[in-house]
């Protein structure tokens, strides 16, 4: 039996997803279905990161609303 273990940080996962639109799309669906606690997520972000994430989410929402 072979056992493999690999650890990655959230930043590494985010970078990989940012470079793969298909996987990012699947991830966004999974997050939406899970019903995340956005207030809890905000606790892990700095003020600038909150603004960047908010801008991204608004951009995605506007893009999807145009369909």
C-alpha positions as semicolon CSV with decimal commas, in nm:
position;residue;x (nm);y (nm);z (nm)
1;X;0,000;0,000;0,000
2;X;0,131;0,342;-0,096
3;X;0,015;0,642;0,098
4;X;0,068;0,990;-0,043
5;X;0,021;1,317;0,135
6;X;0,039;1,668;-0,003
7;X;-0,024;2,002;0,162
8;X;-0,105;2,327;-0,013
9;X;-0,199;2,667;0,119
10;X;-0,514;2,858;0,037
11;X;-0,303;3,103;-0,159
12;X;-0,161;2,825;-0,375
13;X;-0,508;2,688;-0,444
14;X;-0,635;3,036;-0,525
15;X;-0,352;3,100;-0,768
16;X;-0,417;2,772;-0,949
17;X;-0,791;2,844;-0,971
18;X;-0,727;3,197;-1,096
19;X;-0,540;3,045;-1,390
20;X;-0,807;2,787;-1,477
21;X;-1,147;2,939;-1,553
22;X;-1,321;2,601;-1,585
23;X;-1,210;2,480;-1,242
24;X;-1,283;2,823;-1,095
25;X;-1,637;2,798;-1,231
26;X;-1,684;2,456;-1,067
27;X;-1,543;2,595;-0,744
28;X;-1,781;2,893;-0,745
29;X;-2,077;2,657;-0,794
30;X;-1,958;2,441;-0,502
31;X;-1,918;2,748;-0,281
32;X;-2,264;2,875;-0,375
33;X;-2,420;2,535;-0,305
34;X;-2,243;2,508;0,032
35;X;-2,387;2,839;0,149
36;X;-2,076;3,002;0,289
37;X;-2,068;3,237;0,587
38;X;-1,941;3,556;0,426
39;X;-1,901;3,728;0,762
40;X;-1,665;3,456;0,882
41;X;-1,460;3,481;0,562
42;X;-1,424;3,857;0,608
43;X;-1,249;3,793;0,941
44;X;-0,958;3,636;0,751
45;X;-0,911;3,925;0,506
46;X;-0,732;4,255;0,547
47;X;-0,912;4,577;0,458
48;X;-0,755;4,590;0,109
49;X;-0,830;4,223;0,047
50;X;-1,194;4,276;0,149
51;X;-1,224;4,556;-0,105
52;X;-1,061;4,345;-0,378
53;X;-1,284;4,044;-0,304
54;X;-1,593;4,265;-0,295
55;X;-1,502;4,419;-0,631
56;X;-1,444;4,074;-0,781
57;X;-1,775;3,939;-0,649
58;X;-1,962;4,243;-0,780
59;X;-1,794;4,204;-1,119
60;X;-1,889;3,835;-1,136
61;X;-2,247;3,915;-1,031
62;X;-2,282;4,184;-1,298
63;X;-2,135;3,955;-1,563
64;X;-2,373;3,672;-1,475
65;X;-2,673;3,906;-1,458
66;X;-2,618;4,010;-1,821
67;X;-2,698;3,658;-1,946
